[in-house]
């Protein structure tokens, strides 16, 4: 059961104008789809970052991966480390794991298909039949404005630039998906406005756990003030400020746990984060932690050091959602609803509809072999053409924000 | 693929009179063999402690395990935790994991047999084709003396009560198995004699890495003195003294890393051991760490916190050796030759000969489905009858030592 090919396909898909601390989501989000062929026959699927540098690295390890057993994921990781690590490559372990994670997921999908079992069963089995996700709210523009001769791109979500806009967005999302918790991407407006947004959500959805994530947009002093203002309102406060030391200072004064996908992000930073007591909740993301087995290991790390575990998301499609769902189902220590951008991007999905669905805010673990999802080759072809035609190779929310608002300054901390 | 039966068979097998810090190995060592039946057909094998209390616990979770999917090992662990944890059971996590580990290995063996893949492939694949083990030397008596009307039981190893006896034992073992490193179970004689033993081994086998493990028989002062005397001679010093604090004091003054299977032994003690810098090498043992997946996780824990990893052993037979070999092969971070008692106990093995062999001191990873070993039902029956006839239910090296030498006092630290 040897890997005979690794097909790397960059794609671009529609993304609404979501706001964050560094700018605005561009009209197209980038992603890479990997098809890992085993014995010229079975195909395992992987999905990850669409950054040009990741695509180039995936292509350059093709010859290293081809010929390996599809079960030898640890050996493949070692080969990727050899290729990119040390003096020659000089990539950090997290950069290498970004590449490996896409291939590992594709290997596990192929393994499951070869063996006739779902991926979660290769990870110790599901401890939950469905994985709860949170409603991931964003401040957003009404639509993408006309630019460079391109017509405006409206979307059905409408604008969300104040508390009532957020509440309306949450209502839409909860009505459709049934989410039982809410996360707000903050760091966009002055904290007093975002606090008002959270308070409006708390009032409108009593009992629903709430989180806010300003992506490090706040100073330590501001973070402490927000934590005080929202005491008893938030289940956790995500990355209010940047760096393990600043987070530790805030954590010592906040009544709710701090969560992170920005300061404890790797093998290297975990030990330091533990020593400094920077966070109470680590947000796993299999794309950064090196795949599904390493994500389960992160659960053991968190368990051992008394940290809770949740899950982070970036703009993604169905292959990633399936992988996130399998690993979350198979990770006992994961105790919070996970983040997902899927509601924002699902209309352009590369997987055929039918398997991935939200029931009461949770995605039932796909029961078919492997990840349990099937690639729609027509959509893949369309999204790949869209990628090529766009000429884009990297995500740059700041540059796009400056096109819309000259002089936009993404400096952090902003408030 | 549901579990339909769990057959628990306690056994007793021949064990030579090996000496350690608490006494003498009795003529019979106890162990439990588990046969986990899936769909009334495929049988997965597990092996673990033969203590009566473990056997009783295994039997009492039979009804909880039967009916579960053989892939649902995390759910089974949760059920075992429910059964024995909390106020009702009151067992510690390590006690619960001792029970779970035997069942998890049996599940993985059955999974591999059902899917047609070796267990290591269910753990990320082998990163080494064969797992190096160390020559595990013991001070020992010539044979078991006559007792209670039982005739004496000689063995072919001969006595080892001084440096020349150790060297002779090492020569026998290395000639037969090809081991490339040596571990001495110490804590038996005054440290000056054991230091002389290590020096004799170093002289006789130049270049072979050496370790000594007195199982906490030494005071802090003695440990520091031995570490000084053997500086440059030992690759690591295992459990010279008892407790995380005492070990930390020694570790700060020893030139070689300290290793342990006595003070960092569980999820609970890992974090404290890290904080106190008690050890540099953690000895994994899947029987205590809760099976093969948790042992791989231990690798991630050690990797993250800059600790090395080796493997501990107790008296065991071939099912455990196969499991140890699969998980060691699949754990990239495991960087030392592993411990095994197998040379002392292999003549009474419950697995059919042919698969498990030592080549240049390493066991090639069995390539057959599951663990790759087959149960010899005749031997199992014989060893079970031996267990029943013996009337034994617990291991007690101290009581046996007192039979041989009235007044034997196992108090630690002794030196």
Coordinates of C-alpha atoms in Angstrom, one line a residue, chain A residues 84-328:
Chain A
X84 CA 13.1 21.3 5.3
X85 CA 14.8 21.3 8.7
X86 CA 18.3 21.9 9.8
X87 CA 20.8 24.1 8.1
X88 CA 19.7 23.4 4.6
X89 CA 16.0 24.2 4.9
X90 CA 16.0 26.2 8.0
X91 CA 12.2 25.9 8.5
X92 CA 10.8 25.9 12.0
X93 CA 9.0 22.8 13.3
X94 CA 5.7 24.6 13.0
X95 CA 6.4 25.5 9.3
X96 CA 7.3 21.9 8.6
X97 CA 4.2 20.6 10.4
X98 CA 2.0 22.9 8.3
X99 CA 3.2 20.9 5.3
X100 CA 3.0 17.5 7.0
X101 CA -0.5 18.0 8.4
X102 CA -2.0 18.2 4.9
X103 CA -0.3 15.0 3.9
X104 CA -1.0 13.2 7.2
X105 CA -4.7 13.9 6.8
X106 CA -4.6 12.6 3.2
X107 CA -2.8 9.4 4.5
X108 CA -5.4 8.8 7.2
X109 CA -8.2 9.3 4.7
X110 CA -6.6 6.8 2.3
X111 CA -5.9 4.4 5.2
X112 CA -9.6 4.5 6.2
X113 CA -10.7 4.0 2.7
X114 CA -8.3 1.0 2.3
X115 CA -9.4 -0.5 5.6
X116 CA -13.1 0.4 5.4
X117 CA -13.1 2.4 8.7
X118 CA -13.7 6.0 9.5
X119 CA -10.6 8.1 10.4
X120 CA -11.8 8.6 14.0
X121 CA -11.5 4.8 14.4
X122 CA -7.8 5.1 13.5
X123 CA -7.4 7.6 16.4
X124 CA -8.9 5.6 19.2
X125 CA -12.6 5.9 18.2
X126 CA -15.1 8.7 18.7
X127 CA -16.0 9.7 22.2
X128 CA -18.9 11.8 20.8
X129 CA -21.2 11.1 17.9
X130 CA -21.3 14.7 16.8
X131 CA -18.9 17.6 17.3
X132 CA -20.4 20.9 18.6
X133 CA -19.2 24.0 16.8
X134 CA -19.7 27.6 17.8
X135 CA -21.4 30.3 15.8
X136 CA -18.4 32.3 14.5
X137 CA -19.5 35.9 14.2
X138 CA -17.6 38.6 12.4
X139 CA -17.9 42.3 12.0
X140 CA -18.4 42.6 8.3
X141 CA -19.2 44.9 5.4
X142 CA -22.4 44.7 3.5
X143 CA -20.5 43.2 0.6
X144 CA -17.3 43.5 -1.4
X145 CA -17.4 47.0 -3.0
X146 CA -16.7 47.5 -6.7
X147 CA -12.9 47.6 -7.3
X148 CA -10.6 47.6 -10.3
X149 CA -13.5 47.4 -12.8
X150 CA -14.9 44.4 -10.8
X151 CA -18.6 44.8 -9.9
X152 CA -19.6 44.8 -6.3
X153 CA -20.1 41.4 -4.7
X154 CA -23.1 41.4 -2.3
X155 CA -23.7 38.6 0.1
X156 CA -26.8 37.4 1.9
X157 CA -25.4 37.9 5.4
X158 CA -25.7 41.7 5.3
X159 CA -23.6 44.1 7.3
X160 CA -22.5 43.8 10.9
X161 CA -20.8 46.9 12.2
X162 CA -22.6 47.4 15.5
X163 CA -24.3 45.4 18.2
X164 CA -27.6 45.1 16.3
X165 CA -25.8 43.9 13.2
X166 CA -24.0 41.2 15.3
X167 CA -27.3 40.1 16.9
X168 CA -28.9 39.8 13.5
X169 CA -26.0 37.8 12.1
X170 CA -26.1 35.5 15.1
X171 CA -29.8 35.0 14.7
X172 CA -29.4 34.0 11.1
X173 CA -26.5 31.7 11.9
X174 CA -28.2 30.1 14.9
X175 CA -31.5 29.7 13.1
X176 CA -29.8 27.8 10.2
X177 CA -27.1 25.8 12.1
X178 CA -28.5 25.5 15.6
X179 CA -25.2 26.6 17.3
X180 CA -25.2 26.5 21.1
X181 CA -22.3 28.9 21.7
X182 CA -21.0 32.1 20.1
X183 CA -17.6 33.4 19.2
X184 CA -17.0 36.9 18.0
X185 CA -14.0 37.9 16.1
X186 CA -13.1 41.3 17.6
X187 CA -10.1 43.6 17.5
X188 CA -11.9 45.7 14.9
X189 CA -13.6 48.5 16.8
X190 CA -12.8 50.2 20.1
X191 CA -13.3 47.8 22.9
X192 CA -16.2 49.7 24.3
X193 CA -18.1 49.0 21.1
X194 CA -17.2 45.3 21.1
X195 CA -18.1 45.0 24.8
X196 CA -21.5 46.4 23.8
X197 CA -21.7 43.8 21.1
X198 CA -21.0 41.0 23.5
X199 CA -23.5 42.4 25.9
X200 CA -26.2 42.6 23.2
X201 CA -25.5 38.9 22.3
X202 CA -25.7 37.9 26.0
X203 CA -29.0 39.6 26.3
X204 CA -30.4 38.2 23.0
X205 CA -29.1 34.6 23.6
X206 CA -29.2 34.1 27.4
X207 CA -27.3 31.0 28.5
X208 CA -25.3 30.6 25.4
X209 CA -21.5 30.6 26.1
X210 CA -19.8 33.6 24.6
X211 CA -16.2 34.3 23.5
X212 CA -14.4 37.1 21.9
X213 CA -11.1 37.0 20.0
X214 CA -9.5 40.4 19.2
X215 CA -6.3 38.6 17.8
X216 CA -4.0 40.6 20.1
X217 CA -5.4 44.0 19.3
X218 CA -5.4 45.2 22.9
X219 CA -2.7 46.4 25.2
X220 CA -2.3 44.6 28.6
X221 CA -4.2 47.4 30.3
X222 CA -7.0 47.3 27.9
X223 CA -7.2 43.5 28.1
X224 CA -7.4 43.6 31.9
X225 CA -10.2 46.3 31.6
X226 CA -12.2 44.3 29.1
X227 CA -11.8 41.1 31.2
X228 CA -13.1 43.0 34.2
X229 CA -16.0 44.5 32.2
X230 CA -17.0 41.1 30.8
X231 CA -16.4 39.1 34.0
X232 CA -19.2 36.5 34.3
X233 CA -20.2 37.0 30.6
X234 CA -17.4 35.2 28.7
X235 CA -16.6 31.5 28.9
X236 CA -13.1 32.4 27.7
X237 CA -11.2 35.4 26.4
X238 CA -9.1 34.6 23.3
X239 CA -5.8 36.3 22.6
X240 CA -6.6 39.7 24.0
X241 CA -3.0 40.7 23.7
X242 CA 0.2 39.5 22.1
X243 CA 3.0 37.3 23.5
X244 CA 3.3 34.8 26.4
X245 CA 4.4 37.5 28.9
X246 CA 1.6 39.9 28.2
X247 CA -0.9 37.1 28.2
X248 CA 0.4 35.9 31.5
X249 CA 0.0 39.3 33.0
X250 CA -3.6 39.5 31.8
X251 CA -4.4 35.9 32.8
X252 CA -3.3 36.6 36.4
X253 CA -5.9 39.4 36.6
X254 CA -8.8 38.0 34.5
X255 CA -11.6 36.0 36.1
X256 CA -12.2 33.9 33.0
X257 CA -9.6 31.7 31.3
X258 CA -7.5 33.1 28.5
X259 CA -7.5 31.0 25.3
X260 CA -4.9 31.2 22.5
X261 CA -4.0 30.1 19.0
X262 CA -1.4 32.8 18.8
X263 CA 1.0 32.4 21.7
X264 CA 1.0 28.7 22.5
X265 CA 1.1 27.4 19.0
X266 CA 3.8 24.7 18.9
X267 CA 5.9 22.2 20.7
X268 CA 8.4 25.1 21.3
X269 CA 5.9 27.5 22.9
X270 CA 3.9 25.0 24.9
X271 CA 6.4 24.5 27.7
X272 CA 7.0 28.3 28.0
X273 CA 3.3 28.9 28.1
X274 CA 2.9 26.4 30.8
X275 CA 5.8 27.9 32.9
X276 CA 4.4 31.4 32.5
X277 CA 0.8 30.4 33.1
X278 CA -0.1 32.4 30.0
X279 CA -3.3 30.6 29.1
X280 CA -6.0 28.3 30.4
X281 CA -7.3 27.0 27.1
X282 CA -5.2 25.9 24.1
X283 CA -6.9 26.2 20.7
X284 CA -5.9 23.2 18.7
X285 CA -5.7 23.4 14.9
X286 CA -4.5 20.3 13.2
X287 CA -3.2 22.3 10.3
X288 CA -0.6 23.9 12.6
X289 CA -0.1 21.1 15.1
X290 CA 1.0 18.6 12.5
X291 CA -2.1 16.6 11.7
X292 CA -4.6 14.5 13.6
X293 CA -2.4 12.3 15.7
X294 CA -0.4 15.3 17.0
X295 CA -3.7 17.1 17.8
X296 CA -4.7 14.1 19.9
X297 CA -1.2 14.4 21.6
X298 CA -1.9 18.1 22.3
X299 CA -5.0 16.8 24.2
X300 CA -2.7 14.7 26.3
X301 CA -0.3 17.7 26.8
X302 CA -3.2 19.9 27.9
X303 CA -4.6 17.2 30.1
X304 CA -1.3 16.7 31.8
X305 CA -0.8 20.4 32.5
X306 CA -4.3 21.2 33.6
X307 CA -5.1 23.3 30.5
X308 CA -8.4 23.0 28.7
X309 CA -8.6 22.5 24.9
X310 CA -10.7 24.0 22.2
X311 CA -10.3 24.3 18.4
X312 CA -9.3 27.1 16.2
X313 CA -10.3 27.7 12.6
X314 CA -9.3 29.6 9.5
X315 CA -11.3 29.9 6.3
X316 CA -11.6 26.3 5.1
X317 CA -13.8 23.9 3.1
X318 CA -15.2 20.5 3.7
X319 CA -12.1 18.3 3.7
X320 CA -10.8 20.3 6.7
X321 CA -14.2 20.3 8.4
X322 CA -14.3 16.5 8.1
X323 CA -10.8 16.2 9.5
X324 CA -11.6 18.6 12.3
X325 CA -14.7 16.7 13.1
X326 CA -13.0 13.3 13.2
X327 CA -10.1 14.5 15.4
X328 CA -12.4 16.4 17.7

